[in-house]
Short mmCIF file of C-alpha atoms in Angstrom, two decimals:
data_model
loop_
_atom_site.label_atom_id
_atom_site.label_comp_id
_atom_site.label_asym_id
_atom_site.label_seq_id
_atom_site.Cartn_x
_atom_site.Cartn_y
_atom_site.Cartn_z
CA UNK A 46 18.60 -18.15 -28.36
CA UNK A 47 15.66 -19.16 -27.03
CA UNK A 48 14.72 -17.82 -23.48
CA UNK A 49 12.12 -18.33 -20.82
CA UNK A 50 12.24 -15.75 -18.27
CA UNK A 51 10.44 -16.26 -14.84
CA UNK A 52 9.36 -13.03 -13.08
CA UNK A 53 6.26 -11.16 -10.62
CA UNK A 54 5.96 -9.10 -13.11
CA UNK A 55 2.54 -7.88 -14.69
CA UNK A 56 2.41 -8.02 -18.40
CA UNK A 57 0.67 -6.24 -21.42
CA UNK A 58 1.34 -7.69 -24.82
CA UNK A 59 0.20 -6.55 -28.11
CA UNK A 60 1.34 -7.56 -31.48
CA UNK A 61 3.91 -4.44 -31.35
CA UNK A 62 3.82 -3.87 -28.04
CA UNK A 63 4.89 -5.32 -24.50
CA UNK A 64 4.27 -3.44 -21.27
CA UNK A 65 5.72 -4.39 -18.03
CA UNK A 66 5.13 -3.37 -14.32
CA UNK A 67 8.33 -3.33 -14.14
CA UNK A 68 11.56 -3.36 -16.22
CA UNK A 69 12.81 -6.52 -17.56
CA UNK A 70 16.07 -6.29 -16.87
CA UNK A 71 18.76 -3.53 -15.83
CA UNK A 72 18.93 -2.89 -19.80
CA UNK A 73 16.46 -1.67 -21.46
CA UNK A 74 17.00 -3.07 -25.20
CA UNK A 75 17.55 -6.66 -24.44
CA UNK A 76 18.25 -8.99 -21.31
CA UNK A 77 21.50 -11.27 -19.73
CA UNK A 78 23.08 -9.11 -22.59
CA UNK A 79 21.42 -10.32 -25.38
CA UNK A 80 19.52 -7.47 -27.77
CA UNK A 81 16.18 -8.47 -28.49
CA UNK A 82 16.97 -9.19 -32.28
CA UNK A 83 19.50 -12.31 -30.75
CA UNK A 84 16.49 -13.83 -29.16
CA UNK A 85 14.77 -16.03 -31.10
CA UNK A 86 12.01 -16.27 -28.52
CA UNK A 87 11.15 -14.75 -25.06
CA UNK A 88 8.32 -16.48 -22.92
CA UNK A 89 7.88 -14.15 -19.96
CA UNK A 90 6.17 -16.35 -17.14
CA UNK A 91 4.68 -13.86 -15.03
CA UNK A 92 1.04 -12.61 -14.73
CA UNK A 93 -1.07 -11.32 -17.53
CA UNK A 94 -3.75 -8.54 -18.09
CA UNK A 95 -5.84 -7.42 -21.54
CA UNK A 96 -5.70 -3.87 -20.30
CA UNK A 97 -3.19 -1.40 -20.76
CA UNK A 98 -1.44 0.56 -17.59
CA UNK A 99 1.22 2.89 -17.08
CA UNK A 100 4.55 0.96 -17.04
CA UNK A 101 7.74 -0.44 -19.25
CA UNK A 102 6.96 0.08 -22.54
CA UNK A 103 9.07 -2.10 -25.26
CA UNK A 104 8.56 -1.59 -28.58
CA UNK A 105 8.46 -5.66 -29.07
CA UNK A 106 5.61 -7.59 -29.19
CA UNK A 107 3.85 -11.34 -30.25
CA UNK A 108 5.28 -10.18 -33.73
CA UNK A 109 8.72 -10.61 -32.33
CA UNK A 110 8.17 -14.35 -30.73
CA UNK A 111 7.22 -12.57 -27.00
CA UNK A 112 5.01 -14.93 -25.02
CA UNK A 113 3.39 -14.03 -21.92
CA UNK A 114 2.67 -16.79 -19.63
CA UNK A 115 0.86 -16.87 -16.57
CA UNK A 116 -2.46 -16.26 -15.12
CA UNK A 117 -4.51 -12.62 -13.92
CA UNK A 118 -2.65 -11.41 -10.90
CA UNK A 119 -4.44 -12.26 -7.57
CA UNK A 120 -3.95 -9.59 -5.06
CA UNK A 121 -1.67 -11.20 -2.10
CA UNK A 122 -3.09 -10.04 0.85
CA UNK A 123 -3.04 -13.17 2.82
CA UNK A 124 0.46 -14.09 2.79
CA UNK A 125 0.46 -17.70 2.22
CA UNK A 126 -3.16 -18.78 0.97
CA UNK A 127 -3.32 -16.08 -1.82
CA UNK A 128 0.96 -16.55 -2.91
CA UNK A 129 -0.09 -20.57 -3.08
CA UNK A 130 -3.37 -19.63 -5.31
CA UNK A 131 -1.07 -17.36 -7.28
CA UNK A 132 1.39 -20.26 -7.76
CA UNK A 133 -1.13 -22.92 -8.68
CA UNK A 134 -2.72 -20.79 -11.23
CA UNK A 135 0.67 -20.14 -12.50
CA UNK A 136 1.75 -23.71 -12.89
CA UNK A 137 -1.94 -24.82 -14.23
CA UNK A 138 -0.70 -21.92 -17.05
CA UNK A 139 2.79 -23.32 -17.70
CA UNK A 140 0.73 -26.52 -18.11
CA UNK A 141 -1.50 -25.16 -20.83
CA UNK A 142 1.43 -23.54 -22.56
CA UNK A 143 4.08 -26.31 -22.31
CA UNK A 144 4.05 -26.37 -26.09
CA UNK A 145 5.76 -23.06 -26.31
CA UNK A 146 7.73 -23.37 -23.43
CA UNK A 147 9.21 -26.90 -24.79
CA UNK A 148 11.88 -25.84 -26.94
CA UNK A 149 13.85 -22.69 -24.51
CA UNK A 150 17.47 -22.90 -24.46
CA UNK A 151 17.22 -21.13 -20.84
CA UNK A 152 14.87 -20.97 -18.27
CA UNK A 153 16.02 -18.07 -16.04
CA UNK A 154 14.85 -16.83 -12.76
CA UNK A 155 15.81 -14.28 -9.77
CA UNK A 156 14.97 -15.94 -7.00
CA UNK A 157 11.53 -15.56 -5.30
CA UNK A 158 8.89 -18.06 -3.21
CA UNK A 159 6.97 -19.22 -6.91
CA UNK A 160 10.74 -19.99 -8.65
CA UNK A 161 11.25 -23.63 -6.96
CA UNK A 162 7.65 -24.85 -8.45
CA UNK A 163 7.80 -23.53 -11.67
CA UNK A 164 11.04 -25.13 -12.01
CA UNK A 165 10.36 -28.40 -10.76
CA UNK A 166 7.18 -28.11 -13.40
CA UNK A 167 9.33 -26.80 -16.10
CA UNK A 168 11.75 -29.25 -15.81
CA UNK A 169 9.50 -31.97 -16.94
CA UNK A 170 8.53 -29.48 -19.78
CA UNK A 171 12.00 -27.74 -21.09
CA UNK A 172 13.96 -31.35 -21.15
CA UNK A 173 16.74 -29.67 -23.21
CA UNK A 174 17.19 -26.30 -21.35
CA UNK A 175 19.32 -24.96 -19.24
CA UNK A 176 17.92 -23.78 -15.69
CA UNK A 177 19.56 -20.40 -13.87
CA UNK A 178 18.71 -19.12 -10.49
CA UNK A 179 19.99 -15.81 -9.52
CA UNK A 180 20.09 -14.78 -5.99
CA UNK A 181 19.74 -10.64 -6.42
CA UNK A 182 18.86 -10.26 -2.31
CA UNK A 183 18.46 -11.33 1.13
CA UNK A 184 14.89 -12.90 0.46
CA UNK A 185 14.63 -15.39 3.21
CA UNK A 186 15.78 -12.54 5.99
CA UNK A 187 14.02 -9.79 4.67
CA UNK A 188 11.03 -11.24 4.19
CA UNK A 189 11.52 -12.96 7.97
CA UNK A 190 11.84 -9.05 9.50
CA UNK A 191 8.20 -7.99 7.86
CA UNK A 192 6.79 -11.12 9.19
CA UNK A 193 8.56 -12.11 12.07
CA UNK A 194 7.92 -15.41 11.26
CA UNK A 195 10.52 -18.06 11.45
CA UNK A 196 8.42 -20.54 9.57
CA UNK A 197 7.98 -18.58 6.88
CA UNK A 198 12.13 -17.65 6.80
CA UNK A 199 12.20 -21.59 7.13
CA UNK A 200 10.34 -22.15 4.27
CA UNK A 201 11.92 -19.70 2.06
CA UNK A 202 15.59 -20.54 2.92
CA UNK A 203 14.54 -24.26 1.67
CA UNK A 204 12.80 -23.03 -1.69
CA UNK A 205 15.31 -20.94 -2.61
CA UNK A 206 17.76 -23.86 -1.72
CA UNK A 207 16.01 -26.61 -3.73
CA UNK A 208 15.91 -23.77 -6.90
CA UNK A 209 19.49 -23.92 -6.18
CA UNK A 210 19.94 -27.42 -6.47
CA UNK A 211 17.50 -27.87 -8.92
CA UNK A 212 19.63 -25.08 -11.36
CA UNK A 213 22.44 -25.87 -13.86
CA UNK A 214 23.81 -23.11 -12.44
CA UNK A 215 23.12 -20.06 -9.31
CA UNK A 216 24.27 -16.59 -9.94
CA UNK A 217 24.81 -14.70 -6.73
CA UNK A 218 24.39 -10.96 -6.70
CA UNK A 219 27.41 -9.99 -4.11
CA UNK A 220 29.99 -11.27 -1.97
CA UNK A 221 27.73 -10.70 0.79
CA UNK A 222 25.04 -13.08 -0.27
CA UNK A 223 27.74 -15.31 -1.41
CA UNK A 224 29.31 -15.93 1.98
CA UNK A 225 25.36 -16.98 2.84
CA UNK A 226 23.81 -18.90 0.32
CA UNK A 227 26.80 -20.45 -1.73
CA UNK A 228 26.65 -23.63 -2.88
CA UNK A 229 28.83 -26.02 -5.38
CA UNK A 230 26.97 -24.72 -8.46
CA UNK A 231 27.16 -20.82 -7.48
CA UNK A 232 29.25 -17.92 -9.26
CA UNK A 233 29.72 -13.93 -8.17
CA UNK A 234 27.73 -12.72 -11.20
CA UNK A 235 27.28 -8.99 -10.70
CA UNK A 236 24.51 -6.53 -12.57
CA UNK A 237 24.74 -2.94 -12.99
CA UNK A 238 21.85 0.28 -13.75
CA UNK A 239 24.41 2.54 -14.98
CA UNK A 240 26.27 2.31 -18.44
CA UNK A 241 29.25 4.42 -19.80
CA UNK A 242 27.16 7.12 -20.59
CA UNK A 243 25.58 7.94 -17.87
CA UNK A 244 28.43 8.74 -15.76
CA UNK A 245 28.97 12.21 -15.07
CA UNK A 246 31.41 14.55 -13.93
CA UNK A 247 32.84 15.48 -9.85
CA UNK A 248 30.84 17.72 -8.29
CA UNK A 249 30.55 19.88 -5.28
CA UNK A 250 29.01 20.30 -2.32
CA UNK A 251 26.37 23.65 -2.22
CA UNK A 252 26.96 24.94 0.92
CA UNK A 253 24.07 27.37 0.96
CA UNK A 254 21.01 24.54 0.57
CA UNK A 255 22.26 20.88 1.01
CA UNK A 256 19.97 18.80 -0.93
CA UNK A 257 19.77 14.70 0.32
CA UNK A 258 18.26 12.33 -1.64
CA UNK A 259 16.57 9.08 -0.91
CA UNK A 260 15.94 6.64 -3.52
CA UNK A 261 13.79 3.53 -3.21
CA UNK A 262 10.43 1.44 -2.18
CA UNK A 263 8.42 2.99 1.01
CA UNK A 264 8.42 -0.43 2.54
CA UNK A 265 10.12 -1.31 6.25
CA UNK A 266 13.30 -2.99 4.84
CA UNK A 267 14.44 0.41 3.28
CA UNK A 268 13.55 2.59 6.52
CA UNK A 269 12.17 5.42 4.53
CA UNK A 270 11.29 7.37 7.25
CA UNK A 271 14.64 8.00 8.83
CA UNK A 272 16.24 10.86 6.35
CA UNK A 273 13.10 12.61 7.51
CA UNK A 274 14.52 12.44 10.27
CA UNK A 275 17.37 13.48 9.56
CA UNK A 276 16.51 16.94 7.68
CA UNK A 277 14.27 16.91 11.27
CA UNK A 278 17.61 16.88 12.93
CA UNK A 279 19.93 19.17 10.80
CA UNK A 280 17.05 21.83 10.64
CA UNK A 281 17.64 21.93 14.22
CA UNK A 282 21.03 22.53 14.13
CA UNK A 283 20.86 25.61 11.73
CA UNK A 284 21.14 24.14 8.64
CA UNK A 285 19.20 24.94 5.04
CA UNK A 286 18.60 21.19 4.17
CA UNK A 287 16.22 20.05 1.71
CA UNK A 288 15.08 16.05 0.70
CA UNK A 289 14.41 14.54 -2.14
CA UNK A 290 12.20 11.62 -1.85
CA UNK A 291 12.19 9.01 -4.92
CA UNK A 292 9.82 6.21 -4.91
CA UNK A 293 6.86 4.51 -3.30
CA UNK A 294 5.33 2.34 -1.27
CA UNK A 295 2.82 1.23 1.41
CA UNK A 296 5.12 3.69 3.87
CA UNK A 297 3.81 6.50 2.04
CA UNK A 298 1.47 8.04 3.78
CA UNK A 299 2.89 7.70 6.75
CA UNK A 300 5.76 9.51 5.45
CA UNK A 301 3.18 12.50 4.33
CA UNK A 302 2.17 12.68 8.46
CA UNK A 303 5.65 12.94 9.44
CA UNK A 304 6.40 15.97 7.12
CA UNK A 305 3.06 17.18 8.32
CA UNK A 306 3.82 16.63 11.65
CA UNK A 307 7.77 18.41 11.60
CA UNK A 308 6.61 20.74 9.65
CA UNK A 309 8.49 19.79 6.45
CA UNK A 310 7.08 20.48 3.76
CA UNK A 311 8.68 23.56 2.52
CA UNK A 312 11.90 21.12 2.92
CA UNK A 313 11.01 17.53 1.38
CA UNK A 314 9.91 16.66 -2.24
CA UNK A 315 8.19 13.74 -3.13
CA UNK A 316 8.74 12.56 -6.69
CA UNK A 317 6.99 9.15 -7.01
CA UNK A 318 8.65 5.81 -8.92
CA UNK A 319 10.39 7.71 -11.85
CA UNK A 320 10.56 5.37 -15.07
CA UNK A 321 12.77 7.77 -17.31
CA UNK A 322 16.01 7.07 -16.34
CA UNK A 323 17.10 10.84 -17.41
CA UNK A 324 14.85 12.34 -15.03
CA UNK A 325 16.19 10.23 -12.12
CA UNK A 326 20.17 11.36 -13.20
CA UNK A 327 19.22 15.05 -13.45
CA UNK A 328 17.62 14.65 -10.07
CA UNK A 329 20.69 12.37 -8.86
CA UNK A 330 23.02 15.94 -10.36
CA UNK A 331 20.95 18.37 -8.07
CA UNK A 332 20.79 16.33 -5.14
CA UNK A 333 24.12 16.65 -2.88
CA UNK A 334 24.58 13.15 -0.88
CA UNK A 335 22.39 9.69 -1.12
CA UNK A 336 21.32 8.43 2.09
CA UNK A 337 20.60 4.64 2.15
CA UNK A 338 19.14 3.86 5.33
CA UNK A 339 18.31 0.02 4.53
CA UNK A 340 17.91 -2.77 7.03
CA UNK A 341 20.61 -5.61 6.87
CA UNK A 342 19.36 -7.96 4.55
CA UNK A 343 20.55 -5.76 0.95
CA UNK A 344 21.69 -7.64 -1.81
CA UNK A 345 23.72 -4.73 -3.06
CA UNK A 346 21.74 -1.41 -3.87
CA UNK A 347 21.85 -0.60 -7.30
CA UNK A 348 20.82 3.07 -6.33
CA UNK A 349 24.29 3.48 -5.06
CA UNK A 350 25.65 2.83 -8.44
CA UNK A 351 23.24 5.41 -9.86
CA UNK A 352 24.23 8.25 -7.06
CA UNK A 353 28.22 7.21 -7.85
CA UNK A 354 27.60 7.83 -11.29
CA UNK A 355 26.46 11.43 -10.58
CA UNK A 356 29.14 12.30 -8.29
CA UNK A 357 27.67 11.81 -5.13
CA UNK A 358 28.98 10.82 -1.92
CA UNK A 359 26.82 7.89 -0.21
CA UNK A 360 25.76 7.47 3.36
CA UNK A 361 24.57 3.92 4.02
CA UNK A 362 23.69 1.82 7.13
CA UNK A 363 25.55 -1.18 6.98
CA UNK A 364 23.06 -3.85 5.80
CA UNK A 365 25.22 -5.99 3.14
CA UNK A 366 25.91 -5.78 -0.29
CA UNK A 367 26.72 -2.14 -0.03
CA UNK A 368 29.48 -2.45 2.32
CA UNK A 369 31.61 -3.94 -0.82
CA UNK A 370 30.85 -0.78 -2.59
CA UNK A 371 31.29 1.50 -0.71
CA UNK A 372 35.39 2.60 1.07
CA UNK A 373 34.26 4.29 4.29
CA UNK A 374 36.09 7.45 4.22
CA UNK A 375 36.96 7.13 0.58
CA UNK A 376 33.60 7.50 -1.26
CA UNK A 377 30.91 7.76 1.43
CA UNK A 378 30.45 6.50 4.98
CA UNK A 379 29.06 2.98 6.14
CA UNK A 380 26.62 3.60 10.16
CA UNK A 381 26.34 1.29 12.30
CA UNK A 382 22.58 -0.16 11.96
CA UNK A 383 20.71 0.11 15.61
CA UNK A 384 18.06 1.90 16.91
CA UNK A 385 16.71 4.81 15.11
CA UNK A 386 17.75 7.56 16.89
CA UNK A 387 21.94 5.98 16.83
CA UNK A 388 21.31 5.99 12.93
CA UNK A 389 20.32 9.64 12.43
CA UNK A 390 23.07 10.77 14.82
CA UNK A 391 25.64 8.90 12.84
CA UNK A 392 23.92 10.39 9.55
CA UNK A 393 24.08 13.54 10.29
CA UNK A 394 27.60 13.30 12.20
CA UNK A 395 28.71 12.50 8.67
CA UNK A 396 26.76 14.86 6.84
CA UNK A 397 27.82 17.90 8.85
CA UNK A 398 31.49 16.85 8.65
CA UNK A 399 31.32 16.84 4.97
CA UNK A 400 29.48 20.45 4.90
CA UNK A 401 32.46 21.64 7.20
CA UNK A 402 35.31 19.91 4.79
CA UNK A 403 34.22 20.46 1.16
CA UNK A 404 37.74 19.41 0.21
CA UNK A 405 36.65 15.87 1.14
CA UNK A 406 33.28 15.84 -0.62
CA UNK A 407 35.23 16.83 -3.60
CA UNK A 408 37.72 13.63 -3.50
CA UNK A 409 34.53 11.22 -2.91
CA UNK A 410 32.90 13.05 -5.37
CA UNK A 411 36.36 12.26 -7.48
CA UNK A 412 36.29 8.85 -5.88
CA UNK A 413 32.86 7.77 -6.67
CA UNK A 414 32.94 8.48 -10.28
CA UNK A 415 35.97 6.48 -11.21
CA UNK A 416 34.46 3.55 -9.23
CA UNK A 417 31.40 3.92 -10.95
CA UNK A 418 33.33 3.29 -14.17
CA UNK A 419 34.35 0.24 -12.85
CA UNK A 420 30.98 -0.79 -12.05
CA UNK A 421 29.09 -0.40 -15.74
CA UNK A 422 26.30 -2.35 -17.14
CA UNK A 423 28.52 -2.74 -20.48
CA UNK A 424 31.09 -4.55 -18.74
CA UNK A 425 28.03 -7.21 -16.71
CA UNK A 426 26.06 -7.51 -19.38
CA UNK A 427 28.82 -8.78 -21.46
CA UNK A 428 29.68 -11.41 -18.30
CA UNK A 429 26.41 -12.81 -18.05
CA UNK A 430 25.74 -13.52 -22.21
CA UNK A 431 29.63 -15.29 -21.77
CA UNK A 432 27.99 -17.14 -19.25
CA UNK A 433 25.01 -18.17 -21.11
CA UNK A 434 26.56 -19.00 -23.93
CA UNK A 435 28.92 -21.21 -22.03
CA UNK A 436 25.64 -23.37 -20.45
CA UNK A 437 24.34 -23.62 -23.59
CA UNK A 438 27.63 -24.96 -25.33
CA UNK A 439 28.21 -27.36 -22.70
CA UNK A 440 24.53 -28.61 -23.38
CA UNK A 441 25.20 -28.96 -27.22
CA UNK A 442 28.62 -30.67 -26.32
CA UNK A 443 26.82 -33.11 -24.15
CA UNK A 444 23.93 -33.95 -26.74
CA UNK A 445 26.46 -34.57 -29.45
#
């Protein structure tokens, strides 16, 4: 199998080594559910860099037929002018490289504004291969609420139309972004973070210190700031609460001058992005209930999965894909989304009703881990390599 992969991504590559900003895909020792030794070649078009940085280390490198493809990374600080520079200097590198990219069985891509280019440049290039697009979020509506731009949420509902039509085939993250952006080629393909064994066991609720957690980017969309708000709340109410804060983000030192400013910092912990996967679960087990304050526009929140898998019962807004995860009442609560102030009341409505009933933060608990068994990256990985496979067979059927 021979695989281009289209991504943002930053790359390091060495002839033993390949470092990513980020990881390749929700496994870590392969990707679409192939191990590395089944792939016969990776190109990964993304951007490039000659020094090393703290990221996604894979023991794979050039020695294992990985390419990296794609120019320096220009920082993207005007929106559109420095995104188009990005994307010419990325197509002027497919161009260069076309002779390596010639012979891939599958050019894949989640979907973002650089994916319809490249593919109506690769097309010309990868006659034989197979093109999948896979729609893993709301990008035309998120992207719309940091910009307030409808131009821009024009232009990005097109692109990521014409990478539809332009694929063999369109993967779609959730129902939810399904009953948007389906078209005749698309197909519910789900992905999970969690596998077999990293589920854990029920738990229950400590009455003496509830612990929240928060899991994600510092950016707008995921509304960092409001379980701040929340311990802000509860505190006043008489409660020991603490918050665990997981991730990063240009929010984040705003976030610092709210603790400052409630004075919460005896009562919230910030962790940073956390890249070992075992240090995130064993923060997951001492943390009590995830709050997922998100903006509508979620694909499906993969962080839910992770907080099932530990036993813990989710709060979320309700902002898309997580609404067909989680049962309200059965394994967490879905808020309203509205104005700030309506969302921390209905947090911490729910939150205090689940410190009064432990009984019922034991059967989510219950609850969430038997879903999350039904929700394993086992049982999507092995989906989406049937579903390669399948493309590529039909290809070979039609050539012969």
């Amino acid at each position: 199998m021979k695989i281009c992969y289209i991504t943002k991504r930053k790359f390091y590559l060495e002839k033993a080594l390949l470092i990513s900003s980020g990881r390749l895909w929700y496994e870590q020792t392969g990707i679409l559910g192939f191990k590395f030794e089944e792939i016969e070649k990776l190109v990964l078009l993304g951007f490039k860099t000659n020094e090393k940085f703290d990221g996604y280390i894979y023991n794979k490198g050039s020695e294992n037929e990985i390419f990296v493809v794609g120019p320096e990374f220009r920082e993207e600080r005007r929106y559109i002018l420095d995104r188009l520079i990005n994307i010419f200097l990325t197509l002027t590198e497919i161009w260069k490289n076309r002779k390596i990219l010639k012979d891939v069985d599958l050019v894949f891509a989640p979907f973002f504004e650089y994916v319809v280019f490249e593919f109506l440049l690769l097309k010309l290039i990868c006659k034989k291969a197979k093109f999948v697009v896979y729609i893993i979020g709301d990008y035309p509506e998120l992207n719309y609420r940091k910009k307030k731009n409808k131009l821009l949420k024009i232009f990005l509902s097109v692109s990521q139309k014409l990478s539809q039509f332009l694929a063999d085939e369109c993967w779609i993250l959730s129902d939810y972004l399904m009953s948007k952006y389906k078209t005749k080629n698309s197909i519910l393909i789900r992905s999970s973070s969690i596998k077999k064994e990293d589920i854990s066991l029920p738990k229950t609720i400590n009455l003496e210190k509830i612990t929240l957690i928060f899991v994600g980017r510092f950016a707008e969309e995921k509304n960092p700031y409001i379980p701040i708000l929340i311990v802000k709340k509860l505190k006043e109410k008489g409660y020991n609460v603490n918050l665990n804060l997981v991730g990063d983000g240009e929010l984040k030192a705003k976030m610092e001058e709210l603790i400052q400013k409630f004075g919460l910092n005896k009562n919230v912990k910030m962790f940073g992005w956390i890249k070992d996967r075992r240090k995130l679960f064993e923060i997951l087990k001492e943390s009590d209930i995830l709050v997922f304050t998100s903006k509508p526009g979620e694909g499906l929140g993969l962080t839910i999965l992770e907080a099932m898998s530990q036993g813990l019962p989710i709060i979320a807004t309700k902002c898309g894909g997580p609404e067909e995860v989680i049962e309200d009442g059965i394994n967490g609560y879905l808020v309203e989304y509205s104005t700030d102030e309506n969302i921390v009341n209905q947090f911490v409505d729910r939150i205090e009703f689940l410190i009064k009933n432990p009984r019922i933060y034991d059967q989510m608990s219950k609850n969430n881990i038997e879903k999350a068994r039904e929700w394993t990256m086992e049982k999507f990985s092995k989906i989406q390599k049937e579903r390669v496979i399948k493309l590529i067979h039909e290809r070979h059927e039609k050539q012969n």
